[in-house]
PDB file of C-alpha atoms in Angstrom:
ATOM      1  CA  UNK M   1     -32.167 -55.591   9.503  1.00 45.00           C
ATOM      2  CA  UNK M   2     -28.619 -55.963   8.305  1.00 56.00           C
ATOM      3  CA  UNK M   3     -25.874 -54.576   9.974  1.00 57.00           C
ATOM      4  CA  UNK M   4     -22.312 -54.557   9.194  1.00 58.00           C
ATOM      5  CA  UNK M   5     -21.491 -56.886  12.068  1.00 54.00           C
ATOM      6  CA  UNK M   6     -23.758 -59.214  10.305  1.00 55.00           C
ATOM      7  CA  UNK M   7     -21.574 -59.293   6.940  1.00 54.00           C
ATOM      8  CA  UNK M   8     -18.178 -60.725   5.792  1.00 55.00           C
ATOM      9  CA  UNK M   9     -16.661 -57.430   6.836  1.00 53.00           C
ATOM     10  CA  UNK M  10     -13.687 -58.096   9.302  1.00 54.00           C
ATOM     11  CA  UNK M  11     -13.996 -61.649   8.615  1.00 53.00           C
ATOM     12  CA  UNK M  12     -11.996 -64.473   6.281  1.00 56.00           C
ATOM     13  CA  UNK M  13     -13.764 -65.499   3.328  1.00 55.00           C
ATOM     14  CA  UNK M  14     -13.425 -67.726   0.828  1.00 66.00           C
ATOM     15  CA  UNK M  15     -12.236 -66.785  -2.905  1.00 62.00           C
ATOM     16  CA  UNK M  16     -15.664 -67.191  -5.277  1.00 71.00           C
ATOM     17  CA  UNK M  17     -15.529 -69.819  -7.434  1.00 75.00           C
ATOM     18  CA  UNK M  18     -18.927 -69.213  -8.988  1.00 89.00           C
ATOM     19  CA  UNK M  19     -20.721 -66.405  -9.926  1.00 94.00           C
ATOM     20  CA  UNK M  20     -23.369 -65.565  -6.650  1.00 96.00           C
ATOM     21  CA  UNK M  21     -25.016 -62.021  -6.925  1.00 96.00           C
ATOM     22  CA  UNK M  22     -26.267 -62.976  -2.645  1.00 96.00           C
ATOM     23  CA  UNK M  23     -22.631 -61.771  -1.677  1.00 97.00           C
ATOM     24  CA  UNK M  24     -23.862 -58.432  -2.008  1.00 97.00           C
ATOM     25  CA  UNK M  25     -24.713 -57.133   1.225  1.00 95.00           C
ATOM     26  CA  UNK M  26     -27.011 -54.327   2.033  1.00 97.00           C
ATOM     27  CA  UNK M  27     -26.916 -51.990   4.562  1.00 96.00           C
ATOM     28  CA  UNK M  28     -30.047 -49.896   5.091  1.00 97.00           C
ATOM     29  CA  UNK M  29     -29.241 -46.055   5.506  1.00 97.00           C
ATOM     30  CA  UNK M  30     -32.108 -45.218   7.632  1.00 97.00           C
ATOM     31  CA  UNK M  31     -30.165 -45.533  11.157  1.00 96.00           C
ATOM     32  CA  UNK M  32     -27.053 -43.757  10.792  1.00 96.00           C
ATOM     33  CA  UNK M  33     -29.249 -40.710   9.303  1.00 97.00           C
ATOM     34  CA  UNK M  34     -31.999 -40.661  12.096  1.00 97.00           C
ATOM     35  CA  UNK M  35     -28.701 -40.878  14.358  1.00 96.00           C
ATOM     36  CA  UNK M  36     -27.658 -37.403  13.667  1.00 96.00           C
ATOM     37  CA  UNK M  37     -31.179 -36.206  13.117  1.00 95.00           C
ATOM     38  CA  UNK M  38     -32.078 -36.808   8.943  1.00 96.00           C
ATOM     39  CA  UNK M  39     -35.718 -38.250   8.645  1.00 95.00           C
ATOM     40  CA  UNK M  40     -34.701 -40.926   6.251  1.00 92.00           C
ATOM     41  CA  UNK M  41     -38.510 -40.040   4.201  1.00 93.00           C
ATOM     42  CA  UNK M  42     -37.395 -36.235   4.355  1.00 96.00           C
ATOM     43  CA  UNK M  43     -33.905 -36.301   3.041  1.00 98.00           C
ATOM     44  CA  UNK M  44     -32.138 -32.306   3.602  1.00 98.00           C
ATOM     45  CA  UNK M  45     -29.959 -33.255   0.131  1.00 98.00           C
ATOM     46  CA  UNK M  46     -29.531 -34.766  -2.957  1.00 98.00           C
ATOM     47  CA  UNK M  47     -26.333 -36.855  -4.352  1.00 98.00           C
ATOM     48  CA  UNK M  48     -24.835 -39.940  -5.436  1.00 98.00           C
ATOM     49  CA  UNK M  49     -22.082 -42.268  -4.670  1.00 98.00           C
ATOM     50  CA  UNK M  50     -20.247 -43.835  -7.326  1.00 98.00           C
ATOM     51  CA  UNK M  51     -17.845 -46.339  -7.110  1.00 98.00           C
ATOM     52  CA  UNK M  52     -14.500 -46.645  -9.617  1.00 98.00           C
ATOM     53  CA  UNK M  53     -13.919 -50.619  -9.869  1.00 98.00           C
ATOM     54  CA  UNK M  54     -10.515 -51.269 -11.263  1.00 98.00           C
ATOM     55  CA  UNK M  55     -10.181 -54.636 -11.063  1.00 96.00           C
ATOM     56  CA  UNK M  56     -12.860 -56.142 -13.329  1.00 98.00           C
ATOM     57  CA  UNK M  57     -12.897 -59.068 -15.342  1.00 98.00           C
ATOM     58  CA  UNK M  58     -15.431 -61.904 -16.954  1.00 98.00           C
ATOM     59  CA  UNK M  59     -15.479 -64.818 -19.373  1.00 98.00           C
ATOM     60  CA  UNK M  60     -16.556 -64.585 -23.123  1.00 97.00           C
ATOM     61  CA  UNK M  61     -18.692 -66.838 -24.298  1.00 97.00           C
ATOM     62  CA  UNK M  62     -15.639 -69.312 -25.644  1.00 97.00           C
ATOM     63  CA  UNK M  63     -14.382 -68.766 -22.414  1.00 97.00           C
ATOM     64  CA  UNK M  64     -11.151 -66.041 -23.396  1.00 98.00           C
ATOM     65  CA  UNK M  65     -11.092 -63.920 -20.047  1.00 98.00           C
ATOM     66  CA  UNK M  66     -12.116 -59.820 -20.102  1.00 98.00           C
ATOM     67  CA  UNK M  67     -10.883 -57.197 -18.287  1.00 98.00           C
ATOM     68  CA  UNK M  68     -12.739 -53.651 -17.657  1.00 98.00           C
ATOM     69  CA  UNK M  69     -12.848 -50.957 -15.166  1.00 98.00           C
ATOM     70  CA  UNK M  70     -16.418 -49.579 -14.636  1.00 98.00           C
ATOM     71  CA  UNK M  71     -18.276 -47.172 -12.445  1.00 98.00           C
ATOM     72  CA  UNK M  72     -21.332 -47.653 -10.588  1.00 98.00           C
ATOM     73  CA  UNK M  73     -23.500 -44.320  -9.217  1.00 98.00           C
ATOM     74  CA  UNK M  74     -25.681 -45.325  -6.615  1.00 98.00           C
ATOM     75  CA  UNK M  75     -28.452 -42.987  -5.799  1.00 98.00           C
ATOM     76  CA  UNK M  76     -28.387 -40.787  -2.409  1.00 98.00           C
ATOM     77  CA  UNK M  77     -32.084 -42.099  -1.656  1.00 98.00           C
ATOM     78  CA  UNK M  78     -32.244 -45.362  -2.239  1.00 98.00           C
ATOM     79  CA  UNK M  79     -33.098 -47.297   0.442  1.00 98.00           C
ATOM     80  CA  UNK M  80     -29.897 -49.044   1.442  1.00 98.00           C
ATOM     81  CA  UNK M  81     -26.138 -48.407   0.334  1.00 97.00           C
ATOM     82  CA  UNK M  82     -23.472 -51.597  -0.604  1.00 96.00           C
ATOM     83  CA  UNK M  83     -20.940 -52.949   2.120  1.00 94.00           C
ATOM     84  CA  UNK M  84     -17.553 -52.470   0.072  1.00 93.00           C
ATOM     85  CA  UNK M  85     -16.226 -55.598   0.559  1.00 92.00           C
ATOM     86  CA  UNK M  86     -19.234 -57.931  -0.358  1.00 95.00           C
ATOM     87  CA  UNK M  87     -19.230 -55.779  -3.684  1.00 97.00           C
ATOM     88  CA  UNK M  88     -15.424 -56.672  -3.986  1.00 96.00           C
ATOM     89  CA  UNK M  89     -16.689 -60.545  -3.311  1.00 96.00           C
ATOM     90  CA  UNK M  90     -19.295 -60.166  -6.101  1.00 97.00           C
ATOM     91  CA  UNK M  91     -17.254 -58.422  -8.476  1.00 97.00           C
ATOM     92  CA  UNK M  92     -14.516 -61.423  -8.318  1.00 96.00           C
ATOM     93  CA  UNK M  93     -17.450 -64.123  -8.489  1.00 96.00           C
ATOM     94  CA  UNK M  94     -17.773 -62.444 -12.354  1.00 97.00           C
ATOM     95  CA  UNK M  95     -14.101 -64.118 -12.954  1.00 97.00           C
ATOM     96  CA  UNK M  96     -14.816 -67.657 -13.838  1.00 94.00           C
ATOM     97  CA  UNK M  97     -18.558 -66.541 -15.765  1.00 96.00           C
ATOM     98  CA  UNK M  98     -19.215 -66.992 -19.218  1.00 97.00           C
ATOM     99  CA  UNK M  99     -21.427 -64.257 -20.773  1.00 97.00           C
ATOM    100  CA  UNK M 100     -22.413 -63.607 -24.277  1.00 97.00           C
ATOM    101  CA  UNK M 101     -21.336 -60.045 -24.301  1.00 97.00           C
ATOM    102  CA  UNK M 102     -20.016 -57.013 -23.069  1.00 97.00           C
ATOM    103  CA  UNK M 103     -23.152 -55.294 -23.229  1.00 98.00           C
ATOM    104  CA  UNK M 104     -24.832 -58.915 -20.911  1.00 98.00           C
ATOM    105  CA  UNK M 105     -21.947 -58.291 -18.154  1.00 98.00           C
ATOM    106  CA  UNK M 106     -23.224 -54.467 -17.536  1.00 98.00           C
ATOM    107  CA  UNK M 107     -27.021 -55.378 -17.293  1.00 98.00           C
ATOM    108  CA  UNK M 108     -26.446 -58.422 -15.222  1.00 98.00           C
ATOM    109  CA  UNK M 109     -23.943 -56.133 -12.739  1.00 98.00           C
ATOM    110  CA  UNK M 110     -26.775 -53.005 -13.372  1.00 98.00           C
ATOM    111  CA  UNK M 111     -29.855 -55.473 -12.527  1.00 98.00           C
ATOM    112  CA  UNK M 112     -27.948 -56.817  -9.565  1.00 98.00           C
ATOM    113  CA  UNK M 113     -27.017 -53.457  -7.669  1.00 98.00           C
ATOM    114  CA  UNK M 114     -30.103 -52.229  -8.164  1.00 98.00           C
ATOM    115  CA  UNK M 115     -31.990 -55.190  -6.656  1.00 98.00           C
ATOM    116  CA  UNK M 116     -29.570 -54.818  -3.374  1.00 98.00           C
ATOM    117  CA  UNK M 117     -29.774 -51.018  -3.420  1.00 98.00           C
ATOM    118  CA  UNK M 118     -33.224 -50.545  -3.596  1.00 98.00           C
ATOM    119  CA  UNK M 119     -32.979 -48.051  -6.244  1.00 98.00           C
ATOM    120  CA  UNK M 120     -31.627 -47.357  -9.841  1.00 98.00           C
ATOM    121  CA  UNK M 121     -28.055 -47.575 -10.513  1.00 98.00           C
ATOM    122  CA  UNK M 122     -25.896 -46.561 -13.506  1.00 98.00           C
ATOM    123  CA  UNK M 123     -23.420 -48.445 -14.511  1.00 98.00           C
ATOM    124  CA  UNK M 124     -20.702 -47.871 -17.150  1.00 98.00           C
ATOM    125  CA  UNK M 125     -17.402 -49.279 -18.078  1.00 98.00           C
ATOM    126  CA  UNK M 126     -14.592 -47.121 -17.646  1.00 98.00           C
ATOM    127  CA  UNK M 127     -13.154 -44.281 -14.726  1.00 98.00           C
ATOM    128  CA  UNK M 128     -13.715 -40.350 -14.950  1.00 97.00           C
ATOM    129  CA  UNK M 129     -10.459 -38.948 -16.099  1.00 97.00           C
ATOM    130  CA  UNK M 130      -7.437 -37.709 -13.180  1.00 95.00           C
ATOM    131  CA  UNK M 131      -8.232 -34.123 -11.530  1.00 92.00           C
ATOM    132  CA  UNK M 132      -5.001 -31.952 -13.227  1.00 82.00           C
ATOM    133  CA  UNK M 133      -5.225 -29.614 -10.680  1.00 80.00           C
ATOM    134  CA  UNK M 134      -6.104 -29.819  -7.036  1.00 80.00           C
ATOM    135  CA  UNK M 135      -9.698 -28.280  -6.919  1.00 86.00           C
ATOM    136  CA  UNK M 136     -10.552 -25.134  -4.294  1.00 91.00           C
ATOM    137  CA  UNK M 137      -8.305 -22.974  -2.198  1.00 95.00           C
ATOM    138  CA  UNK M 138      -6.779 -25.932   0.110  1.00 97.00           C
ATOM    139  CA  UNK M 139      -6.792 -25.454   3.823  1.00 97.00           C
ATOM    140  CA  UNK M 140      -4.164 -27.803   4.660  1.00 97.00           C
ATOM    141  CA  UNK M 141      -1.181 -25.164   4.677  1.00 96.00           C
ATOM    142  CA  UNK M 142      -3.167 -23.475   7.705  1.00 97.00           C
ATOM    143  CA  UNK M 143      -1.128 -23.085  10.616  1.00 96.00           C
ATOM    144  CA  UNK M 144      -3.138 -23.779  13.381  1.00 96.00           C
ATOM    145  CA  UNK M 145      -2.336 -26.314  16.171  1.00 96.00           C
ATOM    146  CA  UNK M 146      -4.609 -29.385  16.388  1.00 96.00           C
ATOM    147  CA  UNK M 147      -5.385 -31.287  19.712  1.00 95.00           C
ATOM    148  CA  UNK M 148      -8.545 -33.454  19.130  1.00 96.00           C
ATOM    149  CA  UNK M 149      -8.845 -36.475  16.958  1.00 97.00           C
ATOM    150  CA  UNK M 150     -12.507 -37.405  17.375  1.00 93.00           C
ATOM    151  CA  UNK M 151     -15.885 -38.025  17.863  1.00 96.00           C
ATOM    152  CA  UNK M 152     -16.494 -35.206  15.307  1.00 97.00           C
ATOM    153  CA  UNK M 153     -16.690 -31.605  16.477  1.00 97.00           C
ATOM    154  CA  UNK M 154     -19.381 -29.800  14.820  1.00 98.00           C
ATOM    155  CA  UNK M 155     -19.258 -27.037  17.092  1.00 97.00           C
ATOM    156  CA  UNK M 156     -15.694 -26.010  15.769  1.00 98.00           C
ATOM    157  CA  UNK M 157     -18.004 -24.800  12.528  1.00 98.00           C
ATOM    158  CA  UNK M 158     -18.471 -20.757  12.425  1.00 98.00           C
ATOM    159  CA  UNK M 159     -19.555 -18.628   9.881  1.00 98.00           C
ATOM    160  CA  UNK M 160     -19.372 -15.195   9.715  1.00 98.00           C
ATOM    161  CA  UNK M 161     -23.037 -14.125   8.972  1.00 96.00           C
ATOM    162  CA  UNK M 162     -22.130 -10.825   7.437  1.00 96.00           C
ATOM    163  CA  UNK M 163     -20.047 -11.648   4.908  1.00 98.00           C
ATOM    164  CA  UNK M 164     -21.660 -13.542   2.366  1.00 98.00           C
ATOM    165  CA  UNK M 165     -19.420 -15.749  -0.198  1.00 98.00           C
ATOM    166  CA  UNK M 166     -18.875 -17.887  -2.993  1.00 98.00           C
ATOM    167  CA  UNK M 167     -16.385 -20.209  -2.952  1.00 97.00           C
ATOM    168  CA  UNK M 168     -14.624 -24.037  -2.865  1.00 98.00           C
ATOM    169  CA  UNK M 169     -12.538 -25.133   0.041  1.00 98.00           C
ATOM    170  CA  UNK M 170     -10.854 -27.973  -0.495  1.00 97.00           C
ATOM    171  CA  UNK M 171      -8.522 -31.018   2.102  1.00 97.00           C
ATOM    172  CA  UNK M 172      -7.005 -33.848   1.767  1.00 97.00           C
ATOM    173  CA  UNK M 173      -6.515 -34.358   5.633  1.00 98.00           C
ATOM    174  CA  UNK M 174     -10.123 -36.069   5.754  1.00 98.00           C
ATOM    175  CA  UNK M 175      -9.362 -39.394   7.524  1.00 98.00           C
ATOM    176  CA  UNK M 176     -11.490 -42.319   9.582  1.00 96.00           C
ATOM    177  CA  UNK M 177     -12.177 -46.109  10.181  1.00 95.00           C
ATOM    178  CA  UNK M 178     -14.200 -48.488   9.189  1.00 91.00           C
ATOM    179  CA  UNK M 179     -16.655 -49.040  11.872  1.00 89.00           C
ATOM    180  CA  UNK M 180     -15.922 -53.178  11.895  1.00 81.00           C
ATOM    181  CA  UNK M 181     -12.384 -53.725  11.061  1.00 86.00           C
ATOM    182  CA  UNK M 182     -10.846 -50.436  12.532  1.00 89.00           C
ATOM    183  CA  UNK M 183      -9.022 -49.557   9.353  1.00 92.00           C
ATOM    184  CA  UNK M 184      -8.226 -46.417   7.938  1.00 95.00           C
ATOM    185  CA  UNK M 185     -10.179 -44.768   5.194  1.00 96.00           C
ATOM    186  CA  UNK M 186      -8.362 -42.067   3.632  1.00 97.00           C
ATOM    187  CA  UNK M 187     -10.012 -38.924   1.670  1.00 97.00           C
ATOM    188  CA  UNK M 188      -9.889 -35.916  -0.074  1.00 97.00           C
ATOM    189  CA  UNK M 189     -12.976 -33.396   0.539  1.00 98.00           C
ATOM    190  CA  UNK M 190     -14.480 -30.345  -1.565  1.00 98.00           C
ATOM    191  CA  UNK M 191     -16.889 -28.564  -0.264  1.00 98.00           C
ATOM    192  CA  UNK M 192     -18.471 -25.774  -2.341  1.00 98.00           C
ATOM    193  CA  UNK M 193     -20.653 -23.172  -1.109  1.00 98.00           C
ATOM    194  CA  UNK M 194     -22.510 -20.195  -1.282  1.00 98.00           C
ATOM    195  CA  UNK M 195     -23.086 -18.522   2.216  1.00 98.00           C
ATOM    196  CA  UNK M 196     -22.007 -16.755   5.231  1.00 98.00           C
ATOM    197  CA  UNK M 197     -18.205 -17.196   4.990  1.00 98.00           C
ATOM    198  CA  UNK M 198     -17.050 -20.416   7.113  1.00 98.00           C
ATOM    199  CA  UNK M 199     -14.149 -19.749   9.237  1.00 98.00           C
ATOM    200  CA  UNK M 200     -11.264 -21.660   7.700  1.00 98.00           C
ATOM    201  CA  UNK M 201      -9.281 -22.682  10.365  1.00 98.00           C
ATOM    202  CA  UNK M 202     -12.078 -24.427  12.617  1.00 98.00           C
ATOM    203  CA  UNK M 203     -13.472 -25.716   9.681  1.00 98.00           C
ATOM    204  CA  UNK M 204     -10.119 -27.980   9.257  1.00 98.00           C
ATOM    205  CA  UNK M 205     -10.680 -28.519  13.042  1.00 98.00           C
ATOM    206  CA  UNK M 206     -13.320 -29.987  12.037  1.00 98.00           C
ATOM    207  CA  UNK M 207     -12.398 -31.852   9.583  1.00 98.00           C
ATOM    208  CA  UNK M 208      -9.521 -33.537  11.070  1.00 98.00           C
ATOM    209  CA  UNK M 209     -11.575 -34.604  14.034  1.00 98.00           C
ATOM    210  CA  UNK M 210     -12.830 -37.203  12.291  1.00 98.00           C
ATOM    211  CA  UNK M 211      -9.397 -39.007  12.185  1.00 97.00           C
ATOM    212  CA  UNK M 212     -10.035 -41.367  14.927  1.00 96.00           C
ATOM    213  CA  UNK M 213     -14.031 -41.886  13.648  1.00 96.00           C
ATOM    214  CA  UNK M 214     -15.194 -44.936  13.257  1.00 95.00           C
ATOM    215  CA  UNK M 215     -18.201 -44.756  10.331  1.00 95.00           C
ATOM    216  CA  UNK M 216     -18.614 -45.745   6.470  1.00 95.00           C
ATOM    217  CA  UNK M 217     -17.616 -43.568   3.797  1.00 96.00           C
ATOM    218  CA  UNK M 218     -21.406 -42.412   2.521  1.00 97.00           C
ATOM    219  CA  UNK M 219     -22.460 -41.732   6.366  1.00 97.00           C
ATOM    220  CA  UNK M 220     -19.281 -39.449   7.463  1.00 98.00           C
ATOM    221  CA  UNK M 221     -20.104 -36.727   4.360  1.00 98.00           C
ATOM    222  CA  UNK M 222     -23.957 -37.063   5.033  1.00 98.00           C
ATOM    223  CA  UNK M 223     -22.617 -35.948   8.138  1.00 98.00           C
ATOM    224  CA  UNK M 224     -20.618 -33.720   7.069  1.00 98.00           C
ATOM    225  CA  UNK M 225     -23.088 -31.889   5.075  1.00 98.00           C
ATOM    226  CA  UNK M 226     -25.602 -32.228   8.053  1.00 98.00           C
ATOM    227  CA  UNK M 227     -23.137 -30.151  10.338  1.00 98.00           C
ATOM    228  CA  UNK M 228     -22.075 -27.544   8.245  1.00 98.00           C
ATOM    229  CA  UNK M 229     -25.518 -26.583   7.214  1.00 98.00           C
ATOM    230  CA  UNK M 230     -26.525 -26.974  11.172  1.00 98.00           C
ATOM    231  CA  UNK M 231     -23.845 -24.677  12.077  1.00 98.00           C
ATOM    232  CA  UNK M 232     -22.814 -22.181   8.856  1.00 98.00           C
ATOM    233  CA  UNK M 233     -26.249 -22.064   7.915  1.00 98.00           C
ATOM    234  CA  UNK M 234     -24.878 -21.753   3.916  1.00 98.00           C
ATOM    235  CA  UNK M 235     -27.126 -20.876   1.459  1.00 98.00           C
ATOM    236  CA  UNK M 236     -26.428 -23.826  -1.280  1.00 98.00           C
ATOM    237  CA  UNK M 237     -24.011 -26.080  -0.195  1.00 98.00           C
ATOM    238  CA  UNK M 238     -22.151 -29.170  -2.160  1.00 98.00           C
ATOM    239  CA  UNK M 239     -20.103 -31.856  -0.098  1.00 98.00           C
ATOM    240  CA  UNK M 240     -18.053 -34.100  -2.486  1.00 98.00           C
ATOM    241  CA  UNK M 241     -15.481 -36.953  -0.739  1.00 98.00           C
ATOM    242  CA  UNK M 242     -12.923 -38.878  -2.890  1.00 98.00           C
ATOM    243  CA  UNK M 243     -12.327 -41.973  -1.373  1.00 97.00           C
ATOM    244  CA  UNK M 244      -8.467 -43.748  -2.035  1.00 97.00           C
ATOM    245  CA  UNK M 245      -9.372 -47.307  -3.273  1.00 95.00           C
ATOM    246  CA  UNK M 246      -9.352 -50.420  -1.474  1.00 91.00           C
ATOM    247  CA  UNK M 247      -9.028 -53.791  -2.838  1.00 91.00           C
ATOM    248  CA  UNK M 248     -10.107 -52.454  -6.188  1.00 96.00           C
ATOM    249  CA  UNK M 249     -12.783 -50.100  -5.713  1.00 97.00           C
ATOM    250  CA  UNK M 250     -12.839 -46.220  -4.606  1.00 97.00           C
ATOM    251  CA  UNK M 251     -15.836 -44.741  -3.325  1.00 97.00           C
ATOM    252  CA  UNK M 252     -16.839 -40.805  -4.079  1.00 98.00           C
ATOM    253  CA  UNK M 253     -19.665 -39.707  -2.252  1.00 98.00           C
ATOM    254  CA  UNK M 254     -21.609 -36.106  -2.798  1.00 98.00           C
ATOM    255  CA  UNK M 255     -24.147 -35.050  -0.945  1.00 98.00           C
ATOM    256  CA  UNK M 256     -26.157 -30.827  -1.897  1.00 98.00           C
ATOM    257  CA  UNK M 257     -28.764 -28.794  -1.351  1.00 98.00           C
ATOM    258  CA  UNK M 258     -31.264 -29.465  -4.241  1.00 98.00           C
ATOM    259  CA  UNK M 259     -30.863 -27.545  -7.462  1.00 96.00           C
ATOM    260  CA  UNK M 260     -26.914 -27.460  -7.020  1.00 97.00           C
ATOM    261  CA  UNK M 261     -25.556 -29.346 -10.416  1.00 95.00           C
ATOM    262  CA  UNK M 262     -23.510 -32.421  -9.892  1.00 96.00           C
ATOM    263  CA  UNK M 263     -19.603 -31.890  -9.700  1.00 95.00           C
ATOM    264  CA  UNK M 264     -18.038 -33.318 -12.849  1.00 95.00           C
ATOM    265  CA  UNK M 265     -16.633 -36.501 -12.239  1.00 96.00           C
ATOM    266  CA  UNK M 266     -12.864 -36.686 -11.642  1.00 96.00           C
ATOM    267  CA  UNK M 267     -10.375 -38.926  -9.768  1.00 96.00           C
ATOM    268  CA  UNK M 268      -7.632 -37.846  -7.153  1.00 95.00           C
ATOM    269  CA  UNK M 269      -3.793 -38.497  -8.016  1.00 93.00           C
ATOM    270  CA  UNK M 270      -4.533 -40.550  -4.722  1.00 93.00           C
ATOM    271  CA  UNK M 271      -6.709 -42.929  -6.299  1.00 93.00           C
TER     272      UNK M 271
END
């Protein structure tokens, strides 16, 4: 089975020369769920992540160069999700490639994914447009003192069971690391719900308790989403995280309860 420690994550590699669709490197999402109690055949949610590549670029077929942006939405359940930095790696082995046209580039990058995935991906050029406003009541003007930087604290989540509510919470405190290299990830979260009313304060407790967390982007709001429906016991819930881009490529992950609709795509200022 591949694990990160097994990839060129943390590790110098060489520039592509060539176009090589094996520098995408799987990761199956099996044992991160089953470590916080999702049967990986019995999934609680359903979601996507999809990736914002900025940095994009190809040969025509006289050899003039391209450049695109493009996102790529990679199903919740397919079997394995993409280490970011061999997709960075493949993305830059498209430099020095000749293809016939536009239309060629996004099948061969479509047909590629999905082989490495396991499952179906979409993939279009261009980036969801910039959020105008920030989305939700924020909780990050709470006054509350903080003490405790991780593992994650679920049991910081409460809910008041009488008071049923609708509404979107919303932080851009959400930090961790990358479970190889030890660098910082940096996010904004919304979480939208429909439940016994989540106490506010713990609930940024919570969320800053992940600062000193060392897990991939797609596995700390699985877990996310896991806790709060463990512990505030919503019912619908929606998850969203909006990743800041590195070395080209942001990552926004949502995880829900089926039936919730999909949050329209947007981008962060931050991104």
């Amino acid at each position: 089975m591949n694990t990160p420690h097994d990839s060129l994550l943390g590790k110098e590699a060489a520039y592509p020369s060539q176009f090589d669709p094996s520098l995408l490197f799987p990761i199956a999402r099996a044992a991160a769920r089953e470590s916080i109690g999702i049967a990986p055949d019995a999934l609680p949610f359903i979601g996507h992540d999809r990736w914002h590549a900025y940095e994009l670029s190809w040969l025509d077929a006289r050899g003039k160069p391209r450049v695109a942006t493009a996102t790529f939405t990679v199903p919740c359940d397919s079997p394995h999700l993409i280490e970011s930095k061999s997709l960075k790696l493949y993305l830059n082995s498209l430099n020095a490639t000749r293809f016939n046209s536009d239309t060629a580039v996004l099948d061969r990058i479509t047909l590629d994914l999905s082989v490495r995935t396991g499952a179906d991906v979409a993939v279009a050029f261009g980036l969801p447009p910039l959020a105008e406003l920030e989305e939700g009541e924020s909780l990050d003007t709470l006054d509350i003192e903080i003490d405790h930087y991780g593992p994650p604290q679920a049991d910081y989540l409460v809910a008041d069971r009488q008071t049923i509510v609708t509404e979107v919470l919303s932080s851009q405190l959400l930090k961790s690391n990358c479970p190889v290299t030890g660098q910082p990830d940096w996010a904004s979260v919304i979480i939208r719900y429909h439940g016994p009313r989540i106490d506010r304060g713990e609930l940024l407790r919570y969320l800053i308790s992940f600062r000193d967390h060392a897990e991939f982007h797609e596995q700390c709001v699985e877990r996310l989403f896991h806790d709060l429906m463990a512990h505030c016991q919503p019912l619908a819930l929606s998850v969203e995280a909006r990743y800041t881009r590195r070395g080209g490529l942001d990552i926004n992950p949502w995880r829900a309860t089926p039936g919730f609709q999909a949050p329209t795509a947007r981008r962060d200022l931050r991104q």
